[in-house]
Amino acid sequence: MRQTIGDFLLRRLEEVGVRHIFGIPGDYNLELLQQMEDRGRPQWIGNCNELNASYAADGYARINGLGALIVTDGVGALSVMNGIAGSYCEHVPVICICGSIPQQSLDRGWLMHHTMADGSQDRFYRAFAEVTAAQSKLTPGNAVVEIDRLIMTAWRCKLPVYLELPSDMGCIVVEVPEAPLFLTYPLSDQERLKTCCQRIVARLQHSSNPALLLDIDADRFGVLDQIATLADHLQLPVATLAGSKGNFCEQSPLFAGVYSGANSSPKLRKLIETSDCLVDIGFRRVDSTSGVFTDNIPTNAIHLHGQSVDIDDENFQSVYLGELLSNLIQQTPPNPRRSAPVLEPVIKSSPSALSQTLLSQKEFWQSMQHFIQAGDLLVAENGTSSAGAAGLHLPCRSTLITQSVWGSIGYSLGCLLGTLLAAPQRRQILFIGDGSFQLTAQELSTIVSHELKPYIFLINNGGYTIERALLGRSAKYNDIASWRYTELAKSFSRTQEIETFVVQTSQELHAVISSPHHGLVFVELVMDPNDAPLALIRAMHAIADIDYGLGGPQSVRGAQITEDDERYR
Amino acid sequence: MRQTIGDFLLRRLEEVGVRHIFGIPGDYNLELLQQMEDRGRPQWIGNCNELNASYAADGYARINGLGALIVTDGVGALSVMNGIAGSYCEHVPVICICGSIPQQSLDRGWLMHHTMADGSQDRFYRAFAEVTAAQSKLTPGNAVVEIDRLIMTAWRCKLPVYLELPSDMGCIVVEVPEAPLFLTYPLSDQERLKTCCQRIVARLQHSSNPALLLDIDADRFGVLDQIATLADHLQLPVATLAGSKGNFCEQSPLFAGVYSGANSSPKLRKLIETSDCLVDIGFRRVDSTSGVFTDNIPTNAIHLHGQSVDIDDENFQSVYLGELLSNLIQQTPPNPRRSAPVLEPVIKSSPSALSQTLLSQKEFWQSMQHFIQAGDLLVAENGTSSAGAAGLHLPCRSTLITQSVWGSIGYSLGCLLGTLLAAPQRRQILFIGDGSFQLTAQELSTIVSHELKPYIFLINNGGYTIERALLGRSAKYNDIASWRYTELAKSFSRTQEIETFVVQTSQELHAVISSPHHGLVFVELVMDPNDAPLALIRAMHAIADIDYGLGGPQSVRGAQITEDDERYR
């Protein structure tokens, strides 16, 4: 059959489950946007700016399995580099489509706006090669092959890709296949799969204290159900890293906690560090998720990756994670003995007495522990928000989204737009600090205009408290302008009502969260600039020692938020 | 003498006139920010996000001669790629300093947050090589040489540079020169300069209708005074391109207008296109400044660049613009005959009768013609704002800033912060559309918090009217959320008052601009979504034909804003 390149691209995206596409119009992509408006699908979600669009596409992809955005050449594309690189770092499959300058201008040597206008070509394409897994510029000759290749690469590798559609190509008609595109992994090399599986089964059978440790790829490669099955089948304790918190049910008796090196409980450290058969999924040893390199993973740990496995000296390529886990479940005899719960049962402390003094981080997160429910989707910004959320004991079927490695402040608000559209039926809650909010604040307007209704808890502590724990506790560079946040939130719409609250005490917080609400709930929490979760303070002190060296400026007394404070006891 | 690398870098920036540095704190740059706070100079201007910071540094550099910003690795650096590429395209010298991951982490193979965490190195450095003129990563061994090289490269080439300062390097003490850094151009190759100058003098002397045509480099290389002197000396008519509008006094009898190919007046076209000795400064033939390639520059035009000259078949390298112009002034006999004014004297039309119907673009720009004063600094966003401002007859010593080639929407608000800090004594006026404003709106808060007091005219026409003239006149993708702009503006500060107005008619506009004001004045102008300056409509129609091809979707009746409307007559 025959179809225009633009229509075929949009059709393919629809076939692989992309129901919303984010971005900003620009002259080089208007043709494609017009094709989308004419088709009626996927739905165009116009953002306030491109970076926010890339965050939204990332959040959408984390829940939906794939996300996409459309930008214009140069000015648009380069504005999403941070967001796309974040998707790369965090293993999120996002398809970045750039409506690029017309092919005729390249062929004729015409200098166009939104370029360097110096005769050079492909500069931005090359820049994107540094932050994406695959790139292509579409032509009538390659479009069909390349569109499928890029979508499949993004999905199979769980990494972003970059696709340029020259503005004069979208309406060109080409011969395209009628069959839809199905997302599938390749089959493993069966011989290697078999050998690899045997090795793991043998190790497990001879192990006296096996355990599983999940990093982000467990979620990204869609194997959480298989992991739950395997864990139950063998009664394996399961720990996660910070980035995969919530990927194994925290109410399960097999849940062992969030492993973070020296910051973990002694029991969890022992379980991981002395396991004679630790199997990890996608483990990466990064400062921010390893307790700043205080972890101690056994040298004989078995490392499962998306498409390969490392066991001792052996490396098995072309062994795909899902297929491997299925085989492991089939080939290991079930462990009939039910383990005792790994962790002491978490006793939900009764909410602390409501106070009329300034709300503390500790009080706030205690309240949140009671507020969150099974099925909730939580998004936590990098900073006191992610550190506080890391301390929550999550209910069943809840999801926590953070950027545990990339850590781009402002990400969470854009991300929330994406997760809201991907899972509109779920209750969604954002935790964000004022400093982070200021980077991407305008995207709240897109959330409001689509009548989406999350809870947003904005921690107003007058600046970048995560930095204050690193360096500059009382420095001006860590302060920000003091906005009227609730008035700002209301100003983003002339028609939609949003419910706003300013909360200064736990009593006021209780009043807000114990009342029913029907719209978007925006809560400004006024807190002390030097109040931060203890875990954050400790982590930032360790990072400062790496960042600036042991004798660096952070070692001067008073240079950092410290934990010698009543608040943290 | 001995100094830390960080202090030396800050000292050098101060020596070359950088009094303010923009950016966002992040752990990898906090040490440098602390050094700046300890020194007290340059002044740190914390922005709301990095892209806005890069726009501010660009605006600052356009007025100050050099600008700088500080970001953190990955998340910060990649967020400014668009802004830095814009500086490249528009020939603005900006020094982008990235506090990067500690050298020890690279040496030891540690995976750090804000990186891809896959063991790869220098990805973002390579991406920046695509958008900057020079790059360097500082070490104790190269810091002194590299800091001077990068600053000098930025200034001499009028292009941005990228400098990585690993977070554990800022406090390292190194031997540095005591002498300050002076910004100077190299001396030209004297033999080539002499020959080149002779060629130009000969051409001028044998010319019956010489003329000058200025592109942006005339401003960037700081030769506007020399050009004015040369023009007066030889009584040469001077035209500008859109990007250099205002770079030659528009009140001068020698001013010939803004040349834009077929969109220019017949008289100006004849002057440029039939000149037997057209001398241009930095001419680039770009769609957006050439009347979409309808220009017709004589093939024997003499092209002066920053450090080279093209005359017919001869190319002279190492001939520097300032030195060349000085020589030309000395070596040409003055033309004693005063030219008659090139243009008909512009009769300031009396303001049109004040109306109570919805404010039109035409009425607005007529009012602005009366409002602007000698010495004003105007910043006009890409879109109806830049198109309207292009039609103004500028008073003496006024400045107009646009991104005539890069055209990144949202740029102007960040830019304004930079120009306000660079020239606080000047009255400054921003023209911006609502679509553009939404990209960078939060930076208004930084302007307010520094008690800066520009006039801001925000055109509220419900979306991207520049795109509506290209494609999608009534398409949803060109619409944006309707904000309460004046309430938003007020929400950005708890302490500073700003004066806000909503204006729907020329009568209301007159009331606002004829009253005295003492604070920041923020005026929301409500206009029809399909109202646009005629020049913009025509230009966008021509660009659509290049972007989508002649038979593209724009050719469908009703697909674009057209000029068959009462408003445009």
Short mmCIF file of N, CA and C in Angstrom, two decimals, chain A residues 25-28 30-31 34 37 44 48-50 75 78-79 82 85 88-89 102 104 110-117 123-124 126 130 167-168 284-287 293 405-408 438-439 442 445 460 464 467 470 475-477 482-484 488 490-494 524 543 546-548 553, chain B residues 25-28 30-31 34 37 44 48-50 75 78-79 82 85 88-89 102 104 110-117 123-124 126 130 167-168 284-287 293 405-408 438-439 442 445 460 464 467 470 475-477 482-484 488 490-494 524 543 546-548 553:
data_model
loop_
_atom_site.label_atom_id
_atom_site.label_comp_id
_atom_site.label_asym_id
_atom_site.label_seq_id
_atom_site.Cartn_x
_atom_site.Cartn_y
_atom_site.Cartn_z
N PRO A 25 5.24 23.26 18.33
CA PRO A 25 5.25 23.47 16.89
C PRO A 25 6.41 24.36 16.45
N GLY A 26 6.86 24.14 15.24
CA GLY A 26 7.87 24.98 14.62
C GLY A 26 7.74 24.78 13.13
N ASP A 27 8.20 25.72 12.33
CA ASP A 27 7.85 25.62 10.91
C ASP A 27 8.29 24.30 10.28
N TYR A 28 9.41 23.73 10.74
CA TYR A 28 9.88 22.51 10.09
C TYR A 28 9.09 21.26 10.51
N LEU A 30 5.52 21.56 11.21
CA LEU A 30 4.07 21.83 11.12
C LEU A 30 3.37 20.85 10.18
N GLU A 31 4.04 20.45 9.13
CA GLU A 31 3.41 19.52 8.19
C GLU A 31 3.03 18.22 8.91
N GLN A 34 0.17 18.78 11.20
CA GLN A 34 -1.08 18.84 10.43
C GLN A 34 -1.55 17.43 10.08
N GLU A 37 -3.10 16.04 13.16
CA GLU A 37 -4.43 16.62 13.41
C GLU A 37 -5.45 16.04 12.42
N TRP A 44 -1.99 15.03 19.94
CA TRP A 44 -0.92 16.01 20.14
C TRP A 44 -1.08 16.69 21.49
N CYS A 48 4.67 23.67 27.01
CA CYS A 48 5.10 25.07 27.10
C CYS A 48 6.50 25.27 26.54
N ASN A 49 7.38 24.29 26.73
CA ASN A 49 8.68 24.37 26.07
C ASN A 49 9.21 22.96 25.82
N GLU A 50 10.26 22.87 25.06
CA GLU A 50 10.72 21.56 24.58
C GLU A 50 11.30 20.70 25.68
N VAL A 75 16.71 24.94 17.27
CA VAL A 75 16.16 25.57 18.48
C VAL A 75 15.34 24.60 19.32
N LEU A 78 17.84 21.07 20.13
CA LEU A 78 18.90 21.28 21.13
C LEU A 78 18.31 21.59 22.51
N SER A 79 17.06 22.03 22.55
CA SER A 79 16.44 22.30 23.85
C SER A 79 16.07 21.03 24.60
N ASN A 82 19.09 17.69 27.21
CA ASN A 82 19.15 17.24 28.60
C ASN A 82 18.10 16.17 28.87
N ALA A 85 19.12 12.95 27.00
CA ALA A 85 20.26 12.32 27.67
C ALA A 85 19.80 11.67 28.98
N TYR A 88 18.42 8.44 28.24
CA TYR A 88 19.51 7.49 27.97
C TYR A 88 20.07 6.95 29.28
N CYS A 89 20.40 7.88 30.16
CA CYS A 89 20.99 7.48 31.44
C CYS A 89 20.05 6.58 32.23
N PRO A 102 14.39 21.61 5.21
CA PRO A 102 14.00 20.88 4.00
C PRO A 102 15.22 20.34 3.24
N GLN A 104 15.63 20.11 0.20
CA GLN A 104 16.02 20.95 -0.94
C GLN A 104 17.01 22.03 -0.52
N TRP A 110 21.34 26.23 0.41
CA TRP A 110 20.69 27.42 0.97
C TRP A 110 20.88 27.45 2.48
N LEU A 111 21.17 28.62 3.00
CA LEU A 111 21.30 28.78 4.45
C LEU A 111 19.94 29.09 5.06
N MET A 112 19.55 28.29 6.02
CA MET A 112 18.21 28.41 6.61
C MET A 112 18.28 28.91 8.05
N HIS A 113 17.19 29.53 8.50
CA HIS A 113 17.06 29.90 9.91
C HIS A 113 17.08 28.63 10.76
N HIS A 114 17.34 28.78 12.06
CA HIS A 114 17.48 27.66 13.00
C HIS A 114 18.69 26.77 12.68
N THR A 115 19.65 27.28 11.91
CA THR A 115 20.90 26.55 11.69
C THR A 115 22.05 27.50 12.00
N MET A 116 23.28 27.00 11.91
CA MET A 116 24.44 27.87 12.14
C MET A 116 24.64 28.84 10.99
N ALA A 117 23.98 28.60 9.87
CA ALA A 117 24.05 29.50 8.72
C ALA A 117 25.48 29.76 8.28
N ARG A 123 25.43 19.19 12.17
CA ARG A 123 26.03 19.45 13.49
C ARG A 123 25.14 18.90 14.61
N PHE A 124 23.84 19.18 14.52
CA PHE A 124 22.96 18.81 15.64
C PHE A 124 22.71 17.30 15.62
N ARG A 126 24.93 15.13 14.79
CA ARG A 126 26.11 14.54 15.45
C ARG A 126 26.04 14.74 16.97
N GLU A 130 25.58 11.60 20.46
CA GLU A 130 26.21 11.43 21.77
C GLU A 130 25.20 11.06 22.86
N SER A 167 11.45 18.78 6.41
CA SER A 167 10.09 19.34 6.32
C SER A 167 9.44 19.11 4.97
N ASP A 168 10.25 18.84 3.94
CA ASP A 168 9.64 18.59 2.62
C ASP A 168 9.50 17.10 2.33
N ARG A 284 24.22 -1.27 38.17
CA ARG A 284 25.26 -0.29 37.83
C ARG A 284 25.78 0.31 39.13
N ARG A 285 27.06 0.42 39.24
CA ARG A 285 27.64 0.96 40.47
C ARG A 285 27.87 2.46 40.30
N VAL A 286 26.91 3.25 40.74
CA VAL A 286 26.94 4.70 40.56
C VAL A 286 26.95 5.35 41.94
N ASP A 287 27.63 6.48 42.06
CA ASP A 287 27.73 7.13 43.38
C ASP A 287 26.36 7.29 44.04
N PHE A 293 29.53 4.62 46.80
CA PHE A 293 30.58 3.60 46.66
C PHE A 293 30.93 2.89 47.97
N VAL A 405 19.83 8.50 38.95
CA VAL A 405 21.20 8.72 38.47
C VAL A 405 21.33 10.03 37.70
N TRP A 406 20.41 10.30 36.78
CA TRP A 406 20.53 11.52 35.99
C TRP A 406 20.29 12.74 36.88
N GLY A 407 19.23 12.71 37.67
CA GLY A 407 19.03 13.76 38.68
C GLY A 407 18.92 15.17 38.16
N SER A 408 18.15 15.38 37.11
CA SER A 408 17.99 16.73 36.58
C SER A 408 16.86 17.44 37.31
N GLN A 438 10.88 25.83 40.04
CA GLN A 438 11.07 27.06 39.25
C GLN A 438 11.63 26.77 37.86
N LEU A 439 12.32 25.67 37.67
CA LEU A 439 12.89 25.37 36.35
C LEU A 439 11.82 25.10 35.30
N GLN A 442 6.03 26.26 34.36
CA GLN A 442 4.94 26.54 33.43
C GLN A 442 4.21 25.27 32.97
N SER A 445 0.65 24.34 33.72
CA SER A 445 -0.47 24.82 32.91
C SER A 445 -0.98 23.74 31.97
N ASN A 460 8.47 24.44 49.99
CA ASN A 460 9.04 25.78 49.88
C ASN A 460 10.03 26.00 51.02
N TYR A 464 17.78 25.72 47.11
CA TYR A 464 18.28 24.39 46.78
C TYR A 464 18.84 23.72 48.03
N GLU A 467 21.69 21.25 47.64
CA GLU A 467 23.02 21.88 47.49
C GLU A 467 23.53 22.39 48.84
N LEU A 470 25.48 20.04 50.47
CA LEU A 470 26.78 19.81 49.85
C LEU A 470 27.76 20.92 50.19
N ALA A 475 24.87 30.20 51.85
CA ALA A 475 25.35 31.01 50.73
C ALA A 475 24.18 31.55 49.93
N LYS A 476 24.39 32.71 49.35
CA LYS A 476 23.33 33.34 48.55
C LYS A 476 23.03 32.54 47.29
N TYR A 477 24.07 31.89 46.74
CA TYR A 477 23.84 31.20 45.46
C TYR A 477 22.89 30.03 45.58
N SER A 482 11.48 34.36 46.02
CA SER A 482 10.32 33.86 46.76
C SER A 482 9.04 34.16 45.98
N TRP A 483 8.47 33.13 45.40
CA TRP A 483 7.25 33.30 44.60
C TRP A 483 6.02 33.13 45.48
N ARG A 484 4.89 33.65 44.98
CA ARG A 484 3.59 33.33 45.58
C ARG A 484 3.08 32.11 44.82
N LEU A 488 0.56 31.72 41.61
CA LEU A 488 1.13 31.31 40.33
C LEU A 488 0.33 30.14 39.75
N LYS A 490 -2.67 29.23 40.24
CA LYS A 490 -4.00 29.64 39.78
C LYS A 490 -3.95 30.45 38.50
N SER A 491 -2.84 31.14 38.27
CA SER A 491 -2.77 32.03 37.10
C SER A 491 -2.64 31.24 35.80
N PHE A 492 -2.40 29.93 35.88
CA PHE A 492 -2.15 29.16 34.66
C PHE A 492 -3.41 28.80 33.89
N SER A 493 -4.55 29.16 34.42
CA SER A 493 -5.77 28.86 33.67
C SER A 493 -6.83 29.91 33.95
N ARG A 494 -7.60 30.22 32.91
CA ARG A 494 -8.72 31.13 33.11
C ARG A 494 -10.01 30.36 33.37
N GLU A 524 1.38 24.10 48.98
CA GLU A 524 2.69 24.69 49.27
C GLU A 524 3.01 24.43 50.73
N ILE A 543 29.23 12.78 48.91
CA ILE A 543 29.44 13.22 47.52
C ILE A 543 30.35 14.45 47.48
N ILE A 546 33.89 13.51 47.40
CA ILE A 546 34.37 13.09 46.08
C ILE A 546 34.47 14.28 45.14
N ASP A 547 33.46 15.13 45.19
CA ASP A 547 33.43 16.25 44.25
C ASP A 547 34.60 17.21 44.44
N TYR A 548 34.90 17.54 45.70
CA TYR A 548 35.89 18.60 45.95
C TYR A 548 37.16 18.08 46.60
N PRO A 553 36.35 22.76 50.26
CA PRO A 553 35.67 23.83 51.00
C PRO A 553 34.53 23.33 51.87
N PRO B 25 23.12 26.70 40.30
CA PRO B 25 24.05 25.87 41.08
C PRO B 25 23.82 24.38 40.84
N GLY B 26 24.88 23.62 40.99
CA GLY B 26 24.82 22.17 40.92
C GLY B 26 26.06 21.66 41.63
N ASP B 27 26.04 20.43 42.09
CA ASP B 27 27.15 20.05 42.98
C ASP B 27 28.52 20.21 42.34
N TYR B 28 28.59 20.00 41.02
CA TYR B 28 29.91 20.08 40.38
C TYR B 28 30.42 21.51 40.19
N LEU B 30 29.54 24.06 42.63
CA LEU B 30 29.37 24.83 43.88
C LEU B 30 30.68 25.42 44.38
N GLU B 31 31.77 24.69 44.18
CA GLU B 31 33.06 25.19 44.64
C GLU B 31 33.39 26.52 43.96
N GLN B 34 31.20 29.23 45.28
CA GLN B 34 31.67 29.66 46.60
C GLN B 34 32.87 30.61 46.44
N GLU B 37 31.46 33.89 45.49
CA GLU B 37 30.83 34.58 46.63
C GLU B 37 31.91 35.13 47.57
N TRP B 44 27.14 36.98 40.98
CA TRP B 44 26.39 35.80 40.56
C TRP B 44 24.92 36.16 40.37
N CYS B 48 16.39 30.98 36.83
CA CYS B 48 15.40 29.94 37.15
C CYS B 48 15.74 28.62 36.46
N ASN B 49 16.28 28.69 35.25
CA ASN B 49 16.78 27.46 34.63
C ASN B 49 17.93 27.79 33.69
N GLU B 50 18.59 26.76 33.22
CA GLU B 50 19.84 26.97 32.49
C GLU B 50 19.61 27.60 31.12
N VAL B 75 23.22 17.54 33.10
CA VAL B 75 21.89 18.13 33.25
C VAL B 75 21.88 19.63 32.99
N LEU B 78 23.75 20.36 29.06
CA LEU B 78 22.91 20.01 27.91
C LEU B 78 21.66 20.88 27.84
N SER B 79 21.28 21.49 28.96
CA SER B 79 20.11 22.37 28.94
C SER B 79 20.40 23.70 28.24
N ASN B 82 20.81 24.82 23.20
CA ASN B 82 20.08 25.70 22.28
C ASN B 82 20.56 27.14 22.42
N ALA B 85 24.13 27.40 21.00
CA ALA B 85 24.09 27.31 19.54
C ALA B 85 23.55 28.61 18.96
N TYR B 88 26.22 31.01 18.79
CA TYR B 88 27.09 30.70 17.65
C TYR B 88 26.49 31.26 16.36
N CYS B 89 25.25 30.93 16.14
CA CYS B 89 24.57 31.36 14.92
C CYS B 89 24.55 32.88 14.82
N PRO B 102 34.31 15.21 38.92
CA PRO B 102 35.69 15.31 39.43
C PRO B 102 36.65 14.45 38.62
N GLN B 104 39.08 12.84 39.63
CA GLN B 104 39.39 11.56 40.28
C GLN B 104 38.39 10.48 39.88
N TRP B 110 35.07 5.63 38.23
CA TRP B 110 33.84 5.68 39.01
C TRP B 110 32.69 6.23 38.17
N LEU B 111 31.52 5.64 38.27
CA LEU B 111 30.35 6.14 37.56
C LEU B 111 29.65 7.18 38.43
N MET B 112 29.44 8.36 37.89
CA MET B 112 28.87 9.46 38.66
C MET B 112 27.47 9.82 38.17
N HIS B 113 26.68 10.41 39.08
CA HIS B 113 25.39 10.96 38.68
C HIS B 113 25.61 12.09 37.66
N HIS B 114 24.56 12.45 36.93
CA HIS B 114 24.62 13.44 35.84
C HIS B 114 25.50 12.97 34.67
N THR B 115 25.77 11.67 34.56
CA THR B 115 26.48 11.15 33.38
C THR B 115 25.65 9.98 32.84
N MET B 116 26.10 9.40 31.75
CA MET B 116 25.39 8.25 31.18
C MET B 116 25.59 7.00 32.04
N ALA B 117 26.56 7.05 32.95
CA ALA B 117 26.80 5.94 33.87
C ALA B 117 27.02 4.62 33.14
N ARG B 123 31.18 12.52 26.29
CA ARG B 123 30.06 12.61 25.34
C ARG B 123 29.57 14.06 25.21
N PHE B 124 29.40 14.72 26.35
CA PHE B 124 28.78 16.05 26.30
C PHE B 124 29.80 17.07 25.78
N ARG B 126 31.95 16.40 23.48
CA ARG B 126 31.91 16.28 22.01
C ARG B 126 30.65 16.94 21.44
N GLU B 130 30.14 20.71 18.65
CA GLU B 130 29.31 21.02 17.49
C GLU B 130 28.70 22.42 17.55
N SER B 167 35.19 19.38 39.18
CA SER B 167 34.83 19.93 40.49
C SER B 167 35.96 19.85 41.50
N ASP B 168 36.94 18.97 41.25
CA ASP B 168 38.06 18.89 42.20
C ASP B 168 39.28 19.68 41.73
N ARG B 284 25.55 37.38 5.18
CA ARG B 284 25.19 35.96 5.05
C ARG B 284 23.85 35.91 4.33
N ARG B 285 23.75 35.03 3.37
CA ARG B 285 22.49 34.93 2.61
C ARG B 285 21.63 33.84 3.24
N VAL B 286 20.74 34.26 4.13
CA VAL B 286 19.91 33.33 4.89
C VAL B 286 18.45 33.61 4.54
N ASP B 287 17.64 32.56 4.54
CA ASP B 287 16.24 32.75 4.15
C ASP B 287 15.57 33.90 4.91
N PHE B 293 15.43 34.61 -0.01
CA PHE B 293 16.26 34.43 -1.21
C PHE B 293 15.77 35.23 -2.42
N VAL B 405 18.29 35.16 12.74
CA VAL B 405 18.55 33.89 12.04
C VAL B 405 18.25 32.69 12.95
N TRP B 406 18.72 32.72 14.19
CA TRP B 406 18.49 31.55 15.06
C TRP B 406 17.02 31.44 15.40
N GLY B 407 16.38 32.55 15.79
CA GLY B 407 14.93 32.58 15.95
C GLY B 407 14.37 31.60 16.96
N SER B 408 14.98 31.50 18.11
CA SER B 408 14.47 30.58 19.15
C SER B 408 13.41 31.29 19.97
N GLN B 438 5.54 31.83 27.14
CA GLN B 438 5.30 30.63 27.95
C GLN B 438 6.55 29.74 28.06
N LEU B 439 7.45 29.83 27.10
CA LEU B 439 8.65 28.98 27.16
C LEU B 439 9.57 29.35 28.32
N GLN B 442 9.26 32.13 33.61
CA GLN B 442 9.73 32.26 34.99
C GLN B 442 10.89 33.24 35.13
N SER B 445 10.81 36.51 36.98
CA SER B 445 11.04 36.60 38.42
C SER B 445 12.45 37.10 38.73
N ASN B 460 -1.02 38.99 23.57
CA ASN B 460 -1.82 37.79 23.84
C ASN B 460 -2.77 37.55 22.67
N TYR B 464 0.62 30.63 18.62
CA TYR B 464 1.80 30.90 17.79
C TYR B 464 1.35 31.51 16.46
N GLU B 467 3.37 30.81 13.34
CA GLU B 467 3.14 29.51 12.72
C GLU B 467 1.81 29.51 11.96
N LEU B 470 2.24 30.33 8.61
CA LEU B 470 2.90 29.28 7.83
C LEU B 470 1.94 28.16 7.47
N ALA B 475 -5.60 25.62 13.29
CA ALA B 475 -5.28 24.30 13.85
C ALA B 475 -5.10 24.39 15.35
N LYS B 476 -5.44 23.30 16.01
CA LYS B 476 -5.30 23.28 17.47
C LYS B 476 -3.85 23.34 17.91
N TYR B 477 -2.98 22.74 17.09
CA TYR B 477 -1.58 22.67 17.53
C TYR B 477 -0.92 24.04 17.61
N SER B 482 -4.59 29.43 27.96
CA SER B 482 -4.85 30.84 28.22
C SER B 482 -4.52 31.16 29.67
N TRP B 483 -3.43 31.86 29.87
CA TRP B 483 -3.00 32.19 31.23
C TRP B 483 -3.58 33.54 31.66
N ARG B 484 -3.60 33.73 32.98
CA ARG B 484 -3.88 35.07 33.52
C ARG B 484 -2.52 35.76 33.66
N LEU B 488 0.03 36.13 36.85
CA LEU B 488 1.28 35.38 36.85
C LEU B 488 2.46 36.31 37.15
N LYS B 490 2.58 39.07 38.70
CA LYS B 490 2.59 39.51 40.10
C LYS B 490 3.00 38.40 41.06
N SER B 491 2.75 37.16 40.68
CA SER B 491 3.03 36.05 41.59
C SER B 491 4.52 35.78 41.73
N PHE B 492 5.35 36.40 40.88
CA PHE B 492 6.78 36.08 40.90
C PHE B 492 7.54 36.76 42.03
N SER B 493 6.86 37.58 42.81
CA SER B 493 7.57 38.21 43.93
C SER B 493 6.62 38.46 45.08
N ARG B 494 7.15 38.28 46.27
CA ARG B 494 6.35 38.62 47.45
C ARG B 494 6.62 40.04 47.92
N GLU B 524 -0.31 43.43 29.14
CA GLU B 524 -0.87 42.37 28.31
C GLU B 524 -1.76 43.00 27.26
N ILE B 543 8.42 31.19 3.11
CA ILE B 543 9.16 30.14 3.82
C ILE B 543 8.39 28.81 3.75
N ILE B 546 9.23 26.94 0.70
CA ILE B 546 10.52 26.22 0.76
C ILE B 546 10.42 25.02 1.70
N ASP B 547 9.77 25.23 2.84
CA ASP B 547 9.72 24.17 3.85
C ASP B 547 8.98 22.94 3.34
N TYR B 548 7.84 23.15 2.68
CA TYR B 548 6.98 22.00 2.35
C TYR B 548 6.90 21.75 0.84
N PRO B 553 1.00 21.40 1.95
CA PRO B 553 -0.29 21.59 2.61
C PRO B 553 -0.64 23.06 2.81
#
